[in-house]
Coordinates of C-alpha atoms in Angstrom, one line a residue:
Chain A
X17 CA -2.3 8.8 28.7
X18 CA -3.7 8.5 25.2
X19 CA -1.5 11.1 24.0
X20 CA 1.7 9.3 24.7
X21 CA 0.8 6.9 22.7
X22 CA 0.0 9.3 20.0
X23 CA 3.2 10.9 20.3
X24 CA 4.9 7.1 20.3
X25 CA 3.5 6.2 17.0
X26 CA 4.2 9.9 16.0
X27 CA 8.0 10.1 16.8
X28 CA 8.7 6.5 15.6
X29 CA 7.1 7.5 12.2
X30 CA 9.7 10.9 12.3
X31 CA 12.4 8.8 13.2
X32 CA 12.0 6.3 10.5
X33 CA 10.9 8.6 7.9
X34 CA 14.5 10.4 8.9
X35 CA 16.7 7.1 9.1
X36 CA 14.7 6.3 5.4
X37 CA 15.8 9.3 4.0
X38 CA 19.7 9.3 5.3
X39 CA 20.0 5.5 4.2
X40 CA 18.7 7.2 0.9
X41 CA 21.3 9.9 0.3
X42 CA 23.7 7.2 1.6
X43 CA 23.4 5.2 -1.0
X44 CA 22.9 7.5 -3.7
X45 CA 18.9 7.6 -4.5
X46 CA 16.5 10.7 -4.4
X47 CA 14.2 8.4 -2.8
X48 CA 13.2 7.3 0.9
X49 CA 14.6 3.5 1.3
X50 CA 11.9 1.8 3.6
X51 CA 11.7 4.5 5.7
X52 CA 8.0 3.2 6.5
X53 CA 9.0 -0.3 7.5
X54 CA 11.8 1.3 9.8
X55 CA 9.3 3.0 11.7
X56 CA 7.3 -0.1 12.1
X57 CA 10.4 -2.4 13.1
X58 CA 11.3 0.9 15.6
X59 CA 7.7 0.7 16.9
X60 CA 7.2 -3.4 17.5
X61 CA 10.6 -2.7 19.5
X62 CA 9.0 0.0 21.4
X63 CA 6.1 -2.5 22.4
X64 CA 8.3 -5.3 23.4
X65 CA 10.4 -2.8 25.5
X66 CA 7.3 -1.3 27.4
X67 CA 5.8 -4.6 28.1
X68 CA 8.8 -6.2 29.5
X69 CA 8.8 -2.9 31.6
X70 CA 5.3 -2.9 32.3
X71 CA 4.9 0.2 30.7
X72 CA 2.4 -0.2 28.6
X73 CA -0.9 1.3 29.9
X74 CA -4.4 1.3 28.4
X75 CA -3.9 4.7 27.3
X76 CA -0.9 4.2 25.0
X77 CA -2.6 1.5 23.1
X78 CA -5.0 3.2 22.7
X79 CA -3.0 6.2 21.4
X80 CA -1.6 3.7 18.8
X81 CA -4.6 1.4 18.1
X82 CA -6.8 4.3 16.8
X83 CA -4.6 5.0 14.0
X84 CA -4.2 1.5 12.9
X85 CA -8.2 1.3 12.6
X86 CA -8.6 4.1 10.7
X87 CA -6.8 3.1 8.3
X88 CA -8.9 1.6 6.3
X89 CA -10.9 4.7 5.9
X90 CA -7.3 6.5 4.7
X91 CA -6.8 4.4 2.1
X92 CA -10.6 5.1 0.6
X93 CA -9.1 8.2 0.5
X94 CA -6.2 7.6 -0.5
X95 CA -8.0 5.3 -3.4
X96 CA -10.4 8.8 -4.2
X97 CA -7.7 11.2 -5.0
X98 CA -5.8 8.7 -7.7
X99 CA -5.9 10.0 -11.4
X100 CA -7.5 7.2 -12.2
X101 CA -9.0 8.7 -15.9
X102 CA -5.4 9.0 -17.1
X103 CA -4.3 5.2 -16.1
X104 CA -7.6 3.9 -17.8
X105 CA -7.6 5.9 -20.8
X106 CA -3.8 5.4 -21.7
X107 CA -2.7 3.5 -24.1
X108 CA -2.3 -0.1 -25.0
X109 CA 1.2 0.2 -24.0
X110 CA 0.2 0.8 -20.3
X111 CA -3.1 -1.6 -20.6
X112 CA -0.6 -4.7 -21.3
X113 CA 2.2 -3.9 -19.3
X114 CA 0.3 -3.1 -16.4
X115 CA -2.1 -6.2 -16.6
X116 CA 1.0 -8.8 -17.8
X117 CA 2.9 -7.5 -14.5
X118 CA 0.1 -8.0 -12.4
X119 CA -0.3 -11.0 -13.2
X120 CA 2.9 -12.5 -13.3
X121 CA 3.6 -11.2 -9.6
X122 CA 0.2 -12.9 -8.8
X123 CA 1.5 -16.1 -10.3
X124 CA 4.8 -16.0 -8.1
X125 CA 2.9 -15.0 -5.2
X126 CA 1.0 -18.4 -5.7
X127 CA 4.3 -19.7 -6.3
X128 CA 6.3 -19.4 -3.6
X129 CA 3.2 -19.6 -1.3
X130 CA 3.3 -23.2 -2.2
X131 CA 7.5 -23.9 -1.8
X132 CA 7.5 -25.2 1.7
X133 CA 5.3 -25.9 4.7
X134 CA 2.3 -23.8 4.6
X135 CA 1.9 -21.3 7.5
X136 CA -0.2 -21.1 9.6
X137 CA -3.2 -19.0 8.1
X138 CA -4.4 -15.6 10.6
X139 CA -7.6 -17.5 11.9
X140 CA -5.6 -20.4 13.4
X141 CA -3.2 -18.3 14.8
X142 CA -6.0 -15.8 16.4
X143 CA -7.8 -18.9 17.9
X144 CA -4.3 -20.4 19.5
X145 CA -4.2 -17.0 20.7
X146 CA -7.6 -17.0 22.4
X147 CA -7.1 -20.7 23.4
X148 CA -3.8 -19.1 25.4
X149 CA -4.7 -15.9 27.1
X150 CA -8.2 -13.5 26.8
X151 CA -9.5 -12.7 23.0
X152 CA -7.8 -9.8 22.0
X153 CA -11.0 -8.0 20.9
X154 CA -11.1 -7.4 16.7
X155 CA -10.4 -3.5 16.2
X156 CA -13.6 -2.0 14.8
X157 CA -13.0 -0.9 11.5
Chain B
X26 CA -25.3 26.8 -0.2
X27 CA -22.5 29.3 -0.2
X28 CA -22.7 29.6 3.4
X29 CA -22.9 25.8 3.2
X30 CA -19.8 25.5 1.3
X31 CA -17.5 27.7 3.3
X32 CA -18.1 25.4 6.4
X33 CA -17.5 22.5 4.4
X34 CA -13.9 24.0 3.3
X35 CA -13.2 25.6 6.4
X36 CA -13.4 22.3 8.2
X37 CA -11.5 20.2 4.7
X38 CA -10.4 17.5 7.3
X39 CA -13.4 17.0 9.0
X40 CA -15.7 17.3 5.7
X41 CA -13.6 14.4 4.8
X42 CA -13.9 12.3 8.1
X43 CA -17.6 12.7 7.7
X44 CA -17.6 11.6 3.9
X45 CA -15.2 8.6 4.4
X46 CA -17.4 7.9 7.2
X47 CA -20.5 7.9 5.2
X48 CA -19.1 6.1 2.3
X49 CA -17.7 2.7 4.5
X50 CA -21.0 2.9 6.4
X51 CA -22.9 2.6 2.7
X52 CA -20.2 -0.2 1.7
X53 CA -20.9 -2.0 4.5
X54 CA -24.4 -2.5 4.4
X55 CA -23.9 -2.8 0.1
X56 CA -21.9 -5.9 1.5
X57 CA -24.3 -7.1 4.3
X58 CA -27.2 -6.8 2.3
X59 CA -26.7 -6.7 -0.9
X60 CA -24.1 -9.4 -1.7
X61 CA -24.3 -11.1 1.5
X62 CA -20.9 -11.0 2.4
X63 CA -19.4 -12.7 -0.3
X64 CA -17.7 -9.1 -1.4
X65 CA -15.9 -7.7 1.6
X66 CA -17.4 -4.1 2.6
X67 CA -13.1 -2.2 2.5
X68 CA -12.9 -3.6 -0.9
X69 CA -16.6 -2.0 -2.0
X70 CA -15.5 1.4 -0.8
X71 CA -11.9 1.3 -2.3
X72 CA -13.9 0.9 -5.4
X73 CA -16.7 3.6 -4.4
X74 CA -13.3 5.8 -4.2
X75 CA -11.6 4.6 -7.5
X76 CA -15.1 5.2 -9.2
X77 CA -15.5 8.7 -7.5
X78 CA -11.7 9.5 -8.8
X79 CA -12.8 8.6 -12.2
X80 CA -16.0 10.4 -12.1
X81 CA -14.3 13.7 -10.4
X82 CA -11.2 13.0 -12.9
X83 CA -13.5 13.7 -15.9
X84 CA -15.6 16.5 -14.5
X85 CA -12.7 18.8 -13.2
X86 CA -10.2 18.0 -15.9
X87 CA -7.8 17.7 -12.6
X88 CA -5.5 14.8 -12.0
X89 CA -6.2 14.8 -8.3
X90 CA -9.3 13.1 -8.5
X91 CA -11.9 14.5 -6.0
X92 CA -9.5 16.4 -4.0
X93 CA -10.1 18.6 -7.0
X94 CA -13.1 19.2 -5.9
X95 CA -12.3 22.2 -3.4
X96 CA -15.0 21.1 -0.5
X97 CA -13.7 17.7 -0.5
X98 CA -10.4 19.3 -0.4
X99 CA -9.9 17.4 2.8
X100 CA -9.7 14.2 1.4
X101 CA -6.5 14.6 0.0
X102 CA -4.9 15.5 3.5
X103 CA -6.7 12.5 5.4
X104 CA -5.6 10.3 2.0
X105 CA -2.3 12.1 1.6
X106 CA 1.1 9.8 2.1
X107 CA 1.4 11.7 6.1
X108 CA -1.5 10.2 7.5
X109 CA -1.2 7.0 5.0
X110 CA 2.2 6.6 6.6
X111 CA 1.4 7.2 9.8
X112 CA -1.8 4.7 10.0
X113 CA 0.6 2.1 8.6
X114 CA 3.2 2.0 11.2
X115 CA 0.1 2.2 13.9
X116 CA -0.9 -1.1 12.2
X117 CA 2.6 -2.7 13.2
X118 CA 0.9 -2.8 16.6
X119 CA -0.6 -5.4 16.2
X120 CA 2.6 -7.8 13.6
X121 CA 3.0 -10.7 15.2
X122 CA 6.9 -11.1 15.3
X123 CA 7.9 -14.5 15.5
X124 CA 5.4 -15.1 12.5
X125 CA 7.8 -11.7 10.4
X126 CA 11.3 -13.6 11.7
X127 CA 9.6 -16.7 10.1
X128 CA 9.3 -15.1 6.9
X129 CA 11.9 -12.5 6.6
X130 CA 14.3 -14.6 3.9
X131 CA 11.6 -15.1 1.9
X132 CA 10.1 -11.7 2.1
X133 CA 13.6 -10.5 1.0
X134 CA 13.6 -13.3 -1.8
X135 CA 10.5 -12.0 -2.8
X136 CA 11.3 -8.4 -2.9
X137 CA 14.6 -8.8 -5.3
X138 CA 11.7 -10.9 -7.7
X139 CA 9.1 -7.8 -7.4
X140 CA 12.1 -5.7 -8.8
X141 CA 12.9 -7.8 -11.2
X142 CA 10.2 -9.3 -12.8
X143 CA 7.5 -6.2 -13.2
X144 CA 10.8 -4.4 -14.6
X145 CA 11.5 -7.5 -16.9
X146 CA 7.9 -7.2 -18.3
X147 CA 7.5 -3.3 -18.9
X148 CA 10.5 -3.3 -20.8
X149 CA 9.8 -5.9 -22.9
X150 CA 6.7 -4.6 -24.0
X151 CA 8.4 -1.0 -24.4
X152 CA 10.6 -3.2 -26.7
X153 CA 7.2 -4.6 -28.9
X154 CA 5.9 -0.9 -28.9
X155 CA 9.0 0.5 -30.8
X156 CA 10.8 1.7 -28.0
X157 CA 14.4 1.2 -28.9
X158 CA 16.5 3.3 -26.8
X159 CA 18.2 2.2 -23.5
X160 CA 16.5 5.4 -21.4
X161 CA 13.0 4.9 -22.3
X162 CA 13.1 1.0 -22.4
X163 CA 14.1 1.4 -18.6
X164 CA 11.8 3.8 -17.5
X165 CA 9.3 2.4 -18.6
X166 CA 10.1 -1.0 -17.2
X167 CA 10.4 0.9 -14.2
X168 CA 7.4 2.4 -14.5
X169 CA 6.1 -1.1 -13.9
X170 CA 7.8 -1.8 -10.9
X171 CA 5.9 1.4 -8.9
X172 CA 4.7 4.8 -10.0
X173 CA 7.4 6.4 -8.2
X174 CA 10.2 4.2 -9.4
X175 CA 8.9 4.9 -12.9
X176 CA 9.6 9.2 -13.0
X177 CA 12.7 8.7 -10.2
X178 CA 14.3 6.5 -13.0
X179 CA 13.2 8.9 -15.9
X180 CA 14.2 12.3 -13.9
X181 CA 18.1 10.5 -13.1
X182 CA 18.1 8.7 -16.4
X183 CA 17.0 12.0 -18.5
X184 CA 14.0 10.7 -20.3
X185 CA 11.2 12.2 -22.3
X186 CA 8.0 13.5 -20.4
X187 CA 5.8 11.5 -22.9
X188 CA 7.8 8.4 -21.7
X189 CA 7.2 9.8 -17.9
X190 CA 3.8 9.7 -18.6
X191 CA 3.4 6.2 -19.8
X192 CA 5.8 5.0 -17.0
X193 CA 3.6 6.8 -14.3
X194 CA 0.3 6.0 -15.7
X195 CA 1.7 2.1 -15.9
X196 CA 2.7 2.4 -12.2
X197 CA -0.7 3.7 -11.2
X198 CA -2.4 1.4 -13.3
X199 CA -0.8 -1.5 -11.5
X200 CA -1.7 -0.2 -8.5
X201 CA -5.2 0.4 -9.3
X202 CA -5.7 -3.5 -10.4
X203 CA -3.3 -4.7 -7.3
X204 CA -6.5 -3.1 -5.3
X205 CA -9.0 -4.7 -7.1
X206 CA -7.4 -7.9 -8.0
X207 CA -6.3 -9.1 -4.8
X208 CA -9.2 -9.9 -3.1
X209 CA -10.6 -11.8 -5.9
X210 CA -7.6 -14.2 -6.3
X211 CA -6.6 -14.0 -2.7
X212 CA -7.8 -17.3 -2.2
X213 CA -6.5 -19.0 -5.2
X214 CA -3.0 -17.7 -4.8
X215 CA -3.2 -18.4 -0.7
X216 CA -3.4 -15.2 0.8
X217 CA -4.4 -16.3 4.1
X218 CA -1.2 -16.2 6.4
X219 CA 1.5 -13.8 7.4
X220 CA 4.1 -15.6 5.4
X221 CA 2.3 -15.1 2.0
X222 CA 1.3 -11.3 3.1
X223 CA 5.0 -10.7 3.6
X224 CA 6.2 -12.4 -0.2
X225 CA 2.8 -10.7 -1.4
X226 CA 3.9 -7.2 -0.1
X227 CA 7.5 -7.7 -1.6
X228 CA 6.5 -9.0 -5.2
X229 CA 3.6 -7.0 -5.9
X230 CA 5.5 -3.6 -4.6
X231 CA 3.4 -0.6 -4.8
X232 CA 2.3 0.4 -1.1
X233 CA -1.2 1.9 -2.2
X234 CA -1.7 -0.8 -4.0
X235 CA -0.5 -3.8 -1.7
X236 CA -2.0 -1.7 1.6
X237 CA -5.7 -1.4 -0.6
X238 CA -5.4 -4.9 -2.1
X239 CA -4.8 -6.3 1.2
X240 CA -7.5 -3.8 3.2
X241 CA -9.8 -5.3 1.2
X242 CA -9.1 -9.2 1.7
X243 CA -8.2 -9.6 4.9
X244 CA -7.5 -6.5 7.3
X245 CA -5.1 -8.2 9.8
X246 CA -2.8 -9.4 6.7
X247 CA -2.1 -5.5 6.1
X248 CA 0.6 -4.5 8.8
X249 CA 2.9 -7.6 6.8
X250 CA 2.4 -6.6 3.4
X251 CA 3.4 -3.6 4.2
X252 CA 6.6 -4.2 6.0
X253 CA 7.5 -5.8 3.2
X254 CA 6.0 -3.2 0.6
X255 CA 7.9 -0.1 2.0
X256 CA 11.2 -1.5 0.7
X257 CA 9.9 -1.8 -2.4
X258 CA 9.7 1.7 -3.7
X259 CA 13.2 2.4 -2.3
X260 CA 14.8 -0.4 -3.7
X261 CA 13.7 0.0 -7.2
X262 CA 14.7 3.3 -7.1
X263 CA 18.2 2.3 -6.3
X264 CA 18.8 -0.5 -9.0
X265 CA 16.3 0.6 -12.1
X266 CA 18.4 4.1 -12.8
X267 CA 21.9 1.9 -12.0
X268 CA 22.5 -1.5 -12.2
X269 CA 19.0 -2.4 -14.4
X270 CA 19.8 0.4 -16.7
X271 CA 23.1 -0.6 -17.6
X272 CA 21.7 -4.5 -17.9
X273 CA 19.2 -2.9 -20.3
X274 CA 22.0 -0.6 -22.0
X275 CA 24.2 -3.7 -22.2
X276 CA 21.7 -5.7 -24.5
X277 CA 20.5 -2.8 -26.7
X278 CA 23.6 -0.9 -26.9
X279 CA 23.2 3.2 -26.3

């Protein structure tokens, strides 16, 4: 059923959003501390478990694999509603420390990219995956 | 056109479905046919949206961008941090988890340096704009970390709402150039692999920006940058109003 995936996705968002929250009064913060990236560790545990189990039918994947492609068009929205006149009319002050952060995360990015071996970049590790079982099939975005 | 309106409002979500829809379709084929896919067709439409913002920004006089707009109401539900949140952990479908194990120290190492260094910077240059007091030197530096860091820091630390606003407005600044940035340098700072999505996601922070930035350069790299993104926000929010602030205290006394 492709509502049981829904609902999958749906309760391991609550549930991390929940645990995010608690670790977040734990330690003190008005914040959410990775409540997000919670729910995604809970949910790549719920796939493993239902495919050891055999479990995991068309439906749910389905359930969950919609969401994940529409993302793209969520964040066009999410890039439409930004106050984007205030961050580009502000001052100097928020021009150069905006623009000197950027770009010194970019820099380390490149950085530590370099330290040790390179990985292994998306399209070889697609095409060993199609070399071992069927092509996964690219969501359409 | 009234009549118009009201099922354009009435239905806010769908309106929006229907816009978003049109607005990839016309990025695509800008992409395809225009620039011959040298530009890729998410990054085009993140920019229609910034651009549309901007444009809806000065004609409202909001600070929502087009939400502001009440029949595109809708956008700011289907753009909103629910369904953001939600399409994000859908993408951890498809993480590939031996490649996350592999990079899990350094995606740690790399979140500590995304606290760190943005904060380093914004409060040095709070420092070469006059700012001399131990509050507003730290919220703006955390300001620079992420937009939300930035006013969690001010609101615990007691700051001035001028300062708020500069911190906020760097934060969202930052994320507005992570978006565009990333896919032009992706290549030259080798954003091609998990492992680089994950220090990416930890050092540049910001989840709007590291989730649009990443949208835009490669789609599959997304569900790593943002496992590593989501800690981001909570963990500047823990250190920038304690530990940073006395650091910052410490050197400038009061």
């Amino acid at each position: 059923m492709t509502i049981s995936g829904v609902a999958l996705l749906a309760i391991c968002t609550l549930l991390g959003s929940f645990l995010g929250d608690l670790l977040g009064s734990a330690l003190g913060v008005k914040a959410n501390v990775g409540g997000v990236g919670i729910a995604m560790l809970l949910l790549i545990a719920a796939r493993l478990w239902l495919t050891r189990r055999g479990l995991m039918t068309a439906g749910v994947k389905f359930g969950v694999e919609f969401w994940g492609a529409l993302y793209i068009p969520i964040v066009v929205a999410m890039a439409a509603q930004q106050n984007v006149l205030v961050a580009a009319r502000s001052g100097p002050l928020v021009l150069i420390a905006g623009i000197s952060a950027v770009l010194i995360c970019f820099a380390t990015v490149a950085l530590i990219s370099r330290i040790g071996k390179k990985g292994e970049t998306m399209d070889e590790i697609e095409a060993k995956a199609r070399a071992q079982a069927s092509p996964p099939g690219e969501p359409v975005v | 056109m009234e009549i118009l309106k009201h099922a354009l409002s009435a239905n806010a979500l769908v309106t929006a479905f229907a816009i978003v829809g049109l607005v990839m379709w016309l990025s695509n084929a800008i992409s395809k046919r225009l620039l011959f896919g040298r530009v890729h067709g998410s990054a085009i439409a993140i920019v229609i949206g910034l651009a549309a913002a901007f444009a809806a920004g000065l004609w409202t006089g909001g600070d929502k961008g087009v939400v502001d707009i009440p029949v595109l109401a809708g956008i700011g539900l289907m753009g909103g941090a629910m369904l953001r949140d939600f399409a994000i952990v859908a993408t951890a479908f498809e993480v590939d988890v031996i490649q996350a194990r592999k990079a899990g120290a350094i995606g740690a190492c790399a979140l500590a340096l995304g606290t760190i260094l943005p904060f380093i910077v914004g409060s040095l240059v709070a420092v070469a704009f006059g700012y001399t007091d131990a509050v507003s030197i730290t919220t703006i530096g955390a300001g620079a970390v992420t937009y939300i860091v930035g006013p969690v820091t001010g609101a615990a630390l007691g700051a001035s709402s001028a300062v708020m606003a500069l911190s906020i407005a760097t934060g969202v600044f930052k994320a507005v150039l992570v978006m565009i940035g990333t896919p032009i340098v992706a290549k030259a700072i080798g954003l091609d692999n998990p492992r680089s999505a994950m220090v990416f996601g930890g050092l540049m922070g910001t989840v709007s920006g590291v989730s649009g930035g990443l949208a835009a350069t490669d789609r599959r790299l997304v569900p790593y940058g943002a496992l590593t993104a989501t800690f981001h926000t909570g963990l500047g929010c823990l250190v920038a109003p304690s530990i940073l602030y006395l650091i910052v205290r410490g050197i400038v006394g009061g």
